[in-house]
C-alpha cells in the first residue's frame, strides 16, 4: 500500500513548524501584552452548535464526524425502508392510477429513479417529524459531532456556557486548526490554523483601538509592512439610507465587497441588476470614489451623508479610533477605506482588513464589531469585537519577502562523532555535560566512517562536529570543527565545556 | 438552545492552557536538547492509513469523518436497494418455497427483520466485490478520512512517504491531539494530547539510552519523582523458551501484563487457563518473583535463563543501557523490572514504563523498540525505538503534588483605571509605553466606579492598579497600588515607566 495524505492537508516538517511557531509566538506575545488570555476548545463540536451558523454554503463545508462503528447507517437503512414502504402506500392510496407506484414492481422501478430514493433519504434525514417517526435513535447515532469550522462559534458556545463565571469584558485569544470541506487549491487547505482575539461584553470603542494596535504591533514585530483598512458598517447603512435604498443594504454591501475583484464598472452593473436605479448607483459611485488622506476622506464623506444619524455615528467611531491610535506610535498603517465592506453580515460597527504592501496577496487579517455573539445560544446582549490573523498567508508573505530570522532553525548544534567504543563513551559524557548547559547535541548512533558522519551533520545543518578519537582520548582533548567555516581546533575537555558554540 | 460539549471533550481555560503549555514546553526543550526535530501531521488521515493498525478493538474506536454533504448516504441507499432486490431474487430462485422472500410483500416482512437489512448493509459496506458492483463511487464518497488515533501510525506514514529525503537515523518529536471513540470516564477523554519521540533507521542501543535520559531529564525538570521501569522483550521470549512454551509467548506476555492489576495468584490461574502446565507456571512464578537491586536482578535472571540466546541478548541490552545511563547524572530512577511486559505486541527489544512515586496513578509514560515501523506502508527494514509522555496524567500528578510554579499564571500585570475621558487618554499613553517595555497591561474599557474596576482586577488576578484621576492628571503623576499587599504609592509618570512591576 502506497501511503498518501488526504486532499488539502499537509505535513509540516521541522523547518516549517519552526517558522510557523515563530508567527504564532509573535502573535501570542502581543495578545498577552494586551491582556488577552488563551482559550482552547475541542476539535469536535456538537453538530447543532455548528449547523446553521455559516449560511447554506458554509454548512455544506462542515466536516461531520461519525460516531464509532457503523450502527448509525444500519439504523438509518431500516428507517428508510420503512419510510419508502409507507411513502409508496400513501402515494398509491392517493393516486390509485399511478402505475409508477404499482404494488408489484415498485421497488424495481424505484431503482431506475435513484433521485427518488435520494430525495426520500434527504427528507428523512432533514425533516424532524419524519426523523422522529422512523429514526427514533438517529440523532445520537449518525453524526452528532463535527469538526470546528472557525474559532468564533466555539468561542460563542464557550461564552454562553460559562458567562456567569467570566470576568467581563472577557478577552480571549485562540490559535487552533479549523477544518473546511472546501475544494483544495493553491493556498486553500482543508485544515488550516486560525488565530483570533475577541473582546466580548463591552461596547467601548477602546476595544477597537486595542485591536488596531495589536495588528500594528504584530506586523511590526514580524517585519511586514501593512495597510490596515478600516471602515464602519454604520457608514454603509448611511449610504443605503442616503441613496434611498435602506432596504437594499445587503445588496449594496455584497456588490461593494466585490470592488477589489471586479472593478467599479462591474459593481455598477451588479447594483443595477440588483434593482438599484440610476441615481442610487451614481451616489454609490460617488461614495466609492472618495479618496485622499484620512482627514480628506472623512470630510468628503461628511458632505455626502450630511446629517444622516448612522453616518455620523460611523464617522464618530472612525475619528475616535484614529485619534486614539495617534496616541501610540503605530498609527501610520491605519487607512480609512469606505469601499471596505466585509462579506459576512453579522458585523455592525467598525470593520478591519489588513493587506501586506509590496506583495501580491489577499487580506492577511480581518475582523470587526458584532452586536450579539451568544444570542444563538440563549444568552442575549453580549456584544463584542474581534480580529483574526491569516497565518497561512502571513507565512507565504514572509517566505516571499524573506522575513524569517535566520536564527530560527535551532536544530542540533553539536554532533559528537562516534569513533569507537571507549571513544564514544567519553564523547557521551562530554555531550551530557554540554546538554546540561542547554546546548543541543547528538552522538552519532554508531561507529562509522568520517564521511558518513559528516554527511549526517550536513543533512541536519549541524554547526559543529566534535571528534574524540583514540589519540584525543589519550591526550584528554578533542577536535572541534566549525562545519560552516571549516575551521578546526583542538580543545581540552574542560575548554570544550566552556566553548561558546 | 442550550449549548454543550461533545462527550469526552474539554474546553481549556487560560489557567489550564498555561499549565499544559508548561508541560509541553518542558518536554519540547528536552527533545530539542537531544537533537529531536518537530513534526506535525494533519488531524485527518486517509482511512486506509489507519484501519487495521490497532487491532479489532482499536479499529472500532477510530472516528471516521464524512466527506462534505450527504451525497454518500444517498448513493449508498441506491446501492443498498439494488442489492436487496438482487439478494431477494437470488434467494427466491434458490429456495422457491421460502415464503419469507415472497415476491409480494417481502419488503414488508423484511422490515420486521431489521437485522437482515443491517446484515445486508454491513456486507455491502465491507465486501469489496459487492462494494464495486453496487457502489462504484462509494469509497471516495462515504468516509474516506478518519481522525488520527495515535501519533505512531501517522509518523510511520510520513516516514514511508519521505524516507528518501530524511537524514537517517531520523529523530522526530510530535505533540498533537489524538481522538478515540472510547467510552468517556474519569481521566479518559475522547480528545487528548500525545507527546512522542522516536528514532527510526537505527538499531543502536544508544538510542534507548538517549530516550531513558530524556525521561529522567524531563521529569527532573518538572519536579516529578519517578521510577523508570525497564525490561527487554527478548527476556520474555527467553522465559517462554526456557519453560518450554516458546509458542506460548503471547499468552505469557498477556498474563504477565496484568500482574499489577490482578496479582500473582490470578496471573497463575490465567496462565493455567491459557494452557500452561504446572512446571511452566512455576518457572514463570520464579521469574516474576525476582527482586533486589538492578545488579541482583540481573544475576538472578542469568541463573534462570542459563545460556538461552535471546535471554543473553536481552541481558546485554539491559546492561548496556544501565551502564550508559550511569555515565550521566540521572540514572537513579532506572529500575529493571522483569514483570514489565507492555501489552502492545509490536515491541521486540527494550521496553520502558514510567511511574510517578508518591501518588496513585497509572503509568505516565511508556515505549520501546520495534523492528519494522513502515513495512505496512511498503518500506521495509526501518527499525526504531520511541517513547511517549502521558500529558493528561502528568498534569494530574503535578496538580496533586502542587508542582506547577506559581509564576506560571502570567496574565495581565497592570490595570490602568478608567477615570474620565482626558484621564484615560493619558492612561492609554502611559500604558502603551509600559507595553513597549514588555509589561502586559490593560485600560479598563469604560469609565466606572472604583469598585467595579477593582473587581475586574481581582477576577483577573491582576497584580497592580494604576490610577490617573483629574488630580493626578494636573500633577503629572499617578497612584500605583499593589493589589496583593494593598501598598499604594504616588509616582511621577517618568517613575512609573521605570517602576519594576
Tab-separated table of C-alpha atoms in Angstrom, chain B residues 64-438:
chain	number	residue	atom	x	y	z
B	64	UNK	CA	-14.458	8.494	10.812
B	65	UNK	CA	-15.015	11.788	9.059
B	66	UNK	CA	-17.733	12.170	6.451
B	67	UNK	CA	-16.984	13.982	3.291
B	68	UNK	CA	-18.959	17.134	2.686
B	69	UNK	CA	-22.667	16.951	2.080
B	70	UNK	CA	-24.717	13.822	2.451
B	71	UNK	CA	-24.356	12.545	-1.056
B	72	UNK	CA	-22.579	9.457	0.170
B	73	UNK	CA	-25.608	8.245	2.029
B	74	UNK	CA	-27.877	8.792	-0.890
B	75	UNK	CA	-25.581	6.881	-3.205
B	76	UNK	CA	-25.326	4.175	-0.627
B	77	UNK	CA	-29.089	3.838	-0.377
B	78	UNK	CA	-29.469	3.362	-4.070
B	79	UNK	CA	-26.811	0.683	-3.958
B	80	UNK	CA	-28.451	-0.945	-0.998
B	81	UNK	CA	-31.869	-1.046	-2.626
B	82	UNK	CA	-30.380	-2.624	-5.693
B	83	UNK	CA	-28.549	-5.159	-3.627
B	84	UNK	CA	-31.600	-6.020	-1.552
B	85	UNK	CA	-33.605	-6.647	-4.691
B	86	UNK	CA	-30.933	-8.846	-6.159
B	87	UNK	CA	-30.494	-10.677	-2.906
B	88	UNK	CA	-34.217	-11.360	-2.794
B	89	UNK	CA	-34.187	-12.598	-6.343
B	90	UNK	CA	-31.265	-14.938	-5.785
B	91	UNK	CA	-32.693	-16.268	-2.578
B	92	UNK	CA	-36.117	-16.737	-4.147
B	93	UNK	CA	-34.553	-18.562	-7.111
B	94	UNK	CA	-32.589	-20.815	-4.826
B	95	UNK	CA	-35.420	-21.521	-2.415
B	96	UNK	CA	-38.699	-21.169	-4.270
B	97	UNK	CA	-40.568	-22.400	-1.213
B	98	UNK	CA	-39.257	-19.897	1.276
B	99	UNK	CA	-42.250	-17.666	1.789
B	100	UNK	CA	-40.193	-15.140	3.688
B	101	UNK	CA	-38.903	-13.910	0.382
B	102	UNK	CA	-42.258	-13.984	-1.263
B	103	UNK	CA	-42.429	-11.701	-4.255
B	104	UNK	CA	-45.250	-9.535	-2.997
B	105	UNK	CA	-44.654	-8.435	0.489
B	106	UNK	CA	-41.082	-9.370	1.026
B	107	UNK	CA	-40.144	-5.814	1.804
B	108	UNK	CA	-42.891	-5.557	4.401
B	109	UNK	CA	-41.591	-8.681	6.017
B	110	UNK	CA	-38.024	-7.524	5.760
B	111	UNK	CA	-38.909	-4.501	7.831
B	112	UNK	CA	-39.920	-6.818	10.626
B	113	UNK	CA	-36.432	-8.282	10.463
B	114	UNK	CA	-34.222	-5.221	10.710
B	115	UNK	CA	-31.217	-7.405	11.427
B	116	UNK	CA	-31.454	-8.726	7.887
B	117	UNK	CA	-31.250	-5.228	6.444
B	118	UNK	CA	-28.431	-4.397	8.794
B	119	UNK	CA	-26.585	-7.528	7.799
B	120	UNK	CA	-27.041	-6.742	4.108
B	121	UNK	CA	-25.873	-3.180	4.683
B	122	UNK	CA	-22.834	-4.481	6.507
B	123	UNK	CA	-21.981	-6.950	3.738
B	124	UNK	CA	-22.414	-4.264	1.155
B	125	UNK	CA	-20.126	-1.943	3.012
B	126	UNK	CA	-17.415	-4.402	3.896
B	127	UNK	CA	-17.287	-6.807	0.971
B	128	UNK	CA	-15.090	-5.379	-1.741
B	129	UNK	CA	-16.770	-7.163	-4.625
B	130	UNK	CA	-20.266	-6.133	-3.599
B	131	UNK	CA	-18.891	-2.712	-2.983
B	132	UNK	CA	-17.546	-2.442	-6.504
B	133	UNK	CA	-20.729	-3.732	-8.085
B	134	UNK	CA	-23.350	-1.733	-6.236
B	135	UNK	CA	-21.401	1.261	-5.028
B	136	UNK	CA	-18.950	2.203	-7.746
B	137	UNK	CA	-18.352	5.638	-6.231
B	138	UNK	CA	-18.652	4.555	-2.608
B	139	UNK	CA	-15.004	4.564	-1.494
B	140	UNK	CA	-14.483	8.213	-2.042
B	141	UNK	CA	-17.919	9.215	-1.051
B	142	UNK	CA	-18.574	7.834	2.383
B	143	UNK	CA	-15.858	8.394	4.845
B	144	UNK	CA	-12.501	8.287	3.176
B	145	UNK	CA	-10.891	10.012	6.139
B	146	UNK	CA	-10.594	9.498	9.867
B	147	UNK	CA	-9.165	11.350	12.844
B	148	UNK	CA	-5.747	10.171	13.925
B	149	UNK	CA	-5.831	7.613	16.708
B	150	UNK	CA	-2.223	7.984	17.787
B	151	UNK	CA	0.955	9.653	16.563
B	152	UNK	CA	2.855	6.498	15.651
B	153	UNK	CA	0.960	5.440	12.529
B	154	UNK	CA	0.908	8.965	11.040
B	155	UNK	CA	4.645	9.096	11.756
B	156	UNK	CA	5.137	5.753	10.008
B	157	UNK	CA	3.085	7.050	7.067
B	158	UNK	CA	5.251	10.197	6.971
B	159	UNK	CA	8.490	8.215	7.061
B	160	UNK	CA	7.248	5.881	4.334
B	161	UNK	CA	6.279	8.845	2.131
B	162	UNK	CA	9.526	10.762	2.666
B	163	UNK	CA	12.188	8.203	3.565
B	164	UNK	CA	14.353	9.135	0.597
B	165	UNK	CA	14.691	12.715	1.834
B	166	UNK	CA	15.164	12.113	5.545
B	167	UNK	CA	18.525	12.203	7.334
B	168	UNK	CA	18.810	8.727	8.863
B	169	UNK	CA	18.618	7.966	11.701
B	170	UNK	CA	15.580	10.228	11.697
B	171	UNK	CA	14.702	11.654	15.100
B	172	UNK	CA	11.370	13.386	15.380
B	173	UNK	CA	9.082	14.518	18.143
B	174	UNK	CA	5.405	15.239	17.820
B	175	UNK	CA	2.936	16.788	20.265
B	176	UNK	CA	-0.598	16.826	18.955
B	177	UNK	CA	-4.099	15.756	19.951
B	178	UNK	CA	-5.469	12.325	19.064
B	179	UNK	CA	-9.074	11.132	19.080
B	180	UNK	CA	-10.600	7.880	20.259
B	181	UNK	CA	-14.258	6.937	20.396
B	182	UNK	CA	-13.733	5.323	23.781
B	183	UNK	CA	-16.369	5.383	26.496
B	184	UNK	CA	-15.507	8.570	28.402
B	185	UNK	CA	-14.750	8.168	32.103
B	186	UNK	CA	-12.664	9.835	34.791
B	187	UNK	CA	-9.270	10.577	33.288
B	188	UNK	CA	-10.193	9.137	29.891
B	189	UNK	CA	-11.120	11.551	27.135
B	190	UNK	CA	-12.099	11.299	23.502
B	191	UNK	CA	-9.654	14.051	22.599
B	192	UNK	CA	-6.275	14.099	24.300
B	193	UNK	CA	-2.692	15.023	23.553
B	194	UNK	CA	0.123	12.624	22.876
B	195	UNK	CA	3.755	13.600	23.108
B	196	UNK	CA	6.086	11.210	21.304
B	197	UNK	CA	9.753	11.000	20.425
B	198	UNK	CA	11.010	8.302	18.034
B	199	UNK	CA	14.275	7.453	16.322
B	200	UNK	CA	13.997	5.336	13.204
B	201	UNK	CA	16.620	3.869	10.922
B	202	UNK	CA	18.983	2.721	13.642
B	203	UNK	CA	19.483	-0.479	15.612
B	204	UNK	CA	21.929	1.157	18.019
B	205	UNK	CA	21.115	0.752	21.704
B	206	UNK	CA	22.478	4.230	22.175
B	207	UNK	CA	19.018	5.396	21.164
B	208	UNK	CA	17.435	3.577	24.113
B	209	UNK	CA	19.977	5.266	26.373
B	210	UNK	CA	19.050	8.644	24.953
B	211	UNK	CA	15.344	8.063	25.442
B	212	UNK	CA	15.874	6.896	29.033
B	213	UNK	CA	17.837	10.083	29.658
B	214	UNK	CA	15.098	12.170	28.105
B	215	UNK	CA	12.666	10.644	30.582
B	216	UNK	CA	14.871	11.389	33.571
B	217	UNK	CA	15.673	14.908	32.389
B	218	UNK	CA	12.058	15.866	31.673
B	219	UNK	CA	10.722	14.546	34.956
B	220	UNK	CA	13.568	16.155	36.879
B	221	UNK	CA	12.703	19.484	35.273
B	222	UNK	CA	9.022	19.027	36.086
B	223	UNK	CA	9.901	18.083	39.661
B	224	UNK	CA	8.198	14.690	39.467
B	225	UNK	CA	9.962	11.863	41.311
B	226	UNK	CA	9.668	8.856	39.018
B	227	UNK	CA	10.699	5.256	38.615
B	228	UNK	CA	11.576	4.251	35.066
B	229	UNK	CA	10.927	0.549	34.754
B	230	UNK	CA	12.869	-1.186	32.042
B	231	UNK	CA	12.863	-4.680	30.574
B	232	UNK	CA	13.521	-6.356	27.241
B	233	UNK	CA	11.030	-8.289	25.183
B	234	UNK	CA	13.885	-10.664	24.382
B	235	UNK	CA	13.900	-11.738	28.022
B	236	UNK	CA	10.196	-12.546	27.842
B	237	UNK	CA	10.952	-14.608	24.747
B	238	UNK	CA	13.702	-16.388	26.673
B	239	UNK	CA	11.318	-17.064	29.537
B	240	UNK	CA	8.865	-18.703	27.159
B	241	UNK	CA	11.670	-20.782	25.639
B	242	UNK	CA	13.155	-21.778	28.980
B	243	UNK	CA	9.864	-23.058	30.312
B	244	UNK	CA	9.360	-24.949	27.079
B	245	UNK	CA	6.478	-22.872	25.796
B	246	UNK	CA	8.025	-20.742	23.037
B	247	UNK	CA	4.710	-20.905	21.205
B	248	UNK	CA	3.055	-19.519	24.334
B	249	UNK	CA	4.966	-16.232	24.155
B	250	UNK	CA	1.856	-14.104	23.559
B	251	UNK	CA	-0.152	-15.873	26.265
B	252	UNK	CA	2.653	-15.404	28.753
B	253	UNK	CA	3.061	-11.743	27.861
B	254	UNK	CA	-0.662	-11.037	28.110
B	255	UNK	CA	-0.910	-12.709	31.518
B	256	UNK	CA	2.217	-11.050	32.921
B	257	UNK	CA	0.994	-7.677	31.693
B	258	UNK	CA	-1.889	-7.984	34.157
B	259	UNK	CA	0.280	-8.623	37.235
B	260	UNK	CA	-0.031	-5.054	38.556
B	261	UNK	CA	-3.796	-5.167	38.328
B	262	UNK	CA	-4.750	-8.698	39.360
B	263	UNK	CA	-1.830	-10.032	41.442
B	264	UNK	CA	0.315	-13.152	41.162
B	265	UNK	CA	-2.344	-15.743	42.079
B	266	UNK	CA	-4.698	-14.629	39.327
B	267	UNK	CA	-1.821	-14.455	36.855
B	268	UNK	CA	-1.018	-18.077	37.681
B	269	UNK	CA	-4.670	-19.026	37.201
B	270	UNK	CA	-4.734	-17.261	33.870
B	271	UNK	CA	-1.540	-18.985	32.742
B	272	UNK	CA	-3.077	-22.356	33.565
B	273	UNK	CA	-6.270	-21.446	31.768
B	274	UNK	CA	-4.208	-20.432	28.762
B	275	UNK	CA	-2.812	-23.953	28.683
B	276	UNK	CA	0.496	-23.731	30.522
B	277	UNK	CA	1.318	-26.688	32.734
B	278	UNK	CA	2.260	-26.720	36.399
B	279	UNK	CA	6.016	-26.744	35.892
B	280	UNK	CA	5.833	-23.949	33.325
B	281	UNK	CA	3.744	-21.827	35.651
B	282	UNK	CA	6.186	-22.395	38.449
B	283	UNK	CA	9.134	-21.220	36.329
B	284	UNK	CA	7.163	-18.105	35.434
B	285	UNK	CA	6.362	-17.542	39.089
B	286	UNK	CA	10.027	-17.802	39.930
B	287	UNK	CA	10.758	-15.299	37.164
B	288	UNK	CA	8.153	-12.874	38.432
B	289	UNK	CA	9.482	-13.037	41.973
B	290	UNK	CA	12.995	-11.896	41.041
B	291	UNK	CA	13.834	-8.851	43.148
B	292	UNK	CA	16.616	-6.821	44.743
B	293	UNK	CA	18.916	-4.200	43.246
B	294	UNK	CA	19.343	-3.957	39.472
B	295	UNK	CA	22.567	-5.987	39.766
B	296	UNK	CA	20.921	-8.658	41.909
B	297	UNK	CA	18.037	-8.933	39.440
B	298	UNK	CA	20.430	-9.313	36.507
B	299	UNK	CA	22.287	-12.110	38.220
B	300	UNK	CA	19.113	-13.925	39.345
B	301	UNK	CA	17.822	-13.808	35.812
B	302	UNK	CA	21.123	-15.076	34.460
B	303	UNK	CA	20.725	-18.153	36.663
B	304	UNK	CA	17.162	-18.689	35.481
B	305	UNK	CA	17.838	-18.449	31.764
B	306	UNK	CA	21.295	-20.037	31.653
B	307	UNK	CA	22.699	-19.920	28.138
B	308	UNK	CA	19.449	-19.102	26.350
B	309	UNK	CA	20.451	-16.949	23.408
B	310	UNK	CA	17.544	-14.498	23.451
B	311	UNK	CA	17.870	-14.175	27.198
B	312	UNK	CA	21.521	-13.294	26.994
B	313	UNK	CA	20.862	-10.769	24.262
B	314	UNK	CA	18.217	-9.204	26.466
B	315	UNK	CA	20.598	-9.109	29.417
B	316	UNK	CA	23.242	-7.463	27.242
B	317	UNK	CA	20.751	-4.806	26.201
B	318	UNK	CA	19.785	-4.029	29.774
B	319	UNK	CA	23.408	-3.900	30.933
B	320	UNK	CA	24.338	-1.589	28.088
B	321	UNK	CA	21.546	0.850	28.849
B	322	UNK	CA	22.209	0.800	32.594
B	323	UNK	CA	25.911	1.268	32.076
B	324	UNK	CA	25.493	4.209	29.735
B	325	UNK	CA	22.912	5.842	31.923
B	326	UNK	CA	25.412	5.716	34.771
B	327	UNK	CA	27.673	7.972	32.720
B	328	UNK	CA	25.155	10.770	33.061
B	329	UNK	CA	23.880	12.021	36.361
B	330	UNK	CA	20.310	10.860	36.079
B	331	UNK	CA	20.464	7.096	36.380
B	332	UNK	CA	18.980	6.503	39.805
B	333	UNK	CA	15.419	6.328	38.502
B	334	UNK	CA	16.165	3.425	36.166
B	335	UNK	CA	14.886	0.181	37.609
B	336	UNK	CA	14.932	-3.237	35.989
B	337	UNK	CA	11.507	-4.822	36.230
B	338	UNK	CA	11.167	-8.263	34.671
B	339	UNK	CA	7.427	-8.179	35.268
B	340	UNK	CA	7.110	-5.351	32.746
B	341	UNK	CA	5.555	-6.681	29.532
B	342	UNK	CA	3.710	-3.787	27.747
B	343	UNK	CA	0.549	-5.061	26.149
B	344	UNK	CA	1.172	-3.903	22.597
B	345	UNK	CA	2.741	-6.680	20.638
B	346	UNK	CA	4.948	-4.872	18.162
B	347	UNK	CA	7.788	-4.342	20.645
B	348	UNK	CA	10.839	-6.502	20.068
B	349	UNK	CA	13.606	-5.191	22.365
B	350	UNK	CA	13.947	-2.811	25.299
B	351	UNK	CA	10.635	-1.628	26.766
B	352	UNK	CA	10.021	1.257	29.174
B	353	UNK	CA	7.316	2.355	31.530
B	354	UNK	CA	7.353	5.364	33.856
B	355	UNK	CA	5.527	5.633	37.157
B	356	UNK	CA	5.325	8.620	39.457
B	357	UNK	CA	6.302	7.949	43.048
B	358	UNK	CA	4.238	9.259	45.973
B	359	UNK	CA	0.986	9.375	44.040
B	360	UNK	CA	-1.666	6.883	42.920
B	361	UNK	CA	-1.624	6.992	39.145
B	362	UNK	CA	-1.155	4.622	36.236
B	363	UNK	CA	1.946	4.916	34.072
B	364	UNK	CA	2.755	8.422	32.871
B	365	UNK	CA	4.986	7.295	30.019
B	366	UNK	CA	5.997	4.243	28.070
B	367	UNK	CA	7.647	2.999	24.923
B	368	UNK	CA	10.083	0.571	23.437
B	369	UNK	CA	11.852	-0.782	20.390
B	370	UNK	CA	10.067	-2.101	17.337
B	371	UNK	CA	11.567	-3.887	14.363
B	372	UNK	CA	9.689	-2.596	11.399
B	373	UNK	CA	7.685	0.587	11.546
B	374	UNK	CA	6.970	1.284	7.914
B	375	UNK	CA	6.671	-2.207	6.461
B	376	UNK	CA	2.902	-1.775	6.454
B	377	UNK	CA	3.379	1.131	4.082
B	378	UNK	CA	5.667	-0.647	1.670
B	379	UNK	CA	9.014	0.474	3.109
B	380	UNK	CA	10.581	-2.474	4.951
B	381	UNK	CA	13.585	-2.609	7.286
B	382	UNK	CA	13.084	0.599	9.209
B	383	UNK	CA	13.620	-0.365	12.853
B	384	UNK	CA	13.156	2.176	15.581
B	385	UNK	CA	12.520	2.988	19.181
B	386	UNK	CA	10.197	5.518	20.729
B	387	UNK	CA	8.734	6.867	23.935
B	388	UNK	CA	5.558	8.664	24.809
B	389	UNK	CA	4.566	11.079	27.580
B	390	UNK	CA	1.059	10.882	29.061
B	391	UNK	CA	0.398	14.591	29.309
B	392	UNK	CA	-3.046	14.387	30.892
B	393	UNK	CA	-1.780	12.156	33.694
B	394	UNK	CA	1.370	14.219	34.150
B	395	UNK	CA	-0.926	17.216	34.546
B	396	UNK	CA	-2.953	15.406	37.206
B	397	UNK	CA	0.185	14.323	39.082
B	398	UNK	CA	1.505	17.878	39.078
B	399	UNK	CA	-1.810	19.248	40.311
B	400	UNK	CA	-1.978	16.682	43.089
B	401	UNK	CA	1.589	17.287	44.228
B	402	UNK	CA	1.281	21.037	43.696
B	403	UNK	CA	4.263	21.153	41.364
B	404	UNK	CA	3.266	23.920	38.958
B	405	UNK	CA	5.380	27.045	39.503
B	406	UNK	CA	3.373	29.954	40.868
B	407	UNK	CA	4.908	32.299	38.331
B	408	UNK	CA	3.110	30.429	35.582
B	409	UNK	CA	-0.065	32.484	35.610
B	410	UNK	CA	1.368	35.436	33.773
B	411	UNK	CA	-1.842	37.196	32.857
B	412	UNK	CA	-2.220	40.973	32.800
B	413	UNK	CA	0.239	42.662	35.177
B	414	UNK	CA	-1.137	46.181	35.329
B	415	UNK	CA	-4.673	47.553	35.129
B	416	UNK	CA	-4.982	51.249	34.363
B	417	UNK	CA	-8.217	52.566	35.833
B	418	UNK	CA	-10.561	54.469	33.568
B	419	UNK	CA	-11.419	57.677	35.409
B	420	UNK	CA	-12.666	60.006	32.664
B	421	UNK	CA	-12.079	60.988	29.076
B	422	UNK	CA	-8.949	63.108	29.487
B	423	UNK	CA	-7.635	60.929	32.317
B	424	UNK	CA	-7.963	57.696	30.341
B	425	UNK	CA	-6.324	59.248	27.306
B	426	UNK	CA	-3.230	59.933	29.416
B	427	UNK	CA	-3.549	56.465	30.990
B	428	UNK	CA	-3.643	54.999	27.476
B	429	UNK	CA	-0.441	56.779	26.512
B	430	UNK	CA	1.347	55.561	29.644
B	431	UNK	CA	0.029	52.051	29.121
B	432	UNK	CA	1.363	51.899	25.574
B	433	UNK	CA	4.774	52.887	26.870
B	434	UNK	CA	4.688	50.152	29.503
B	435	UNK	CA	3.627	47.622	26.895
B	436	UNK	CA	6.518	48.608	24.665
B	437	UNK	CA	8.712	47.533	27.585
B	438	UNK	CA	7.037	44.132	27.536
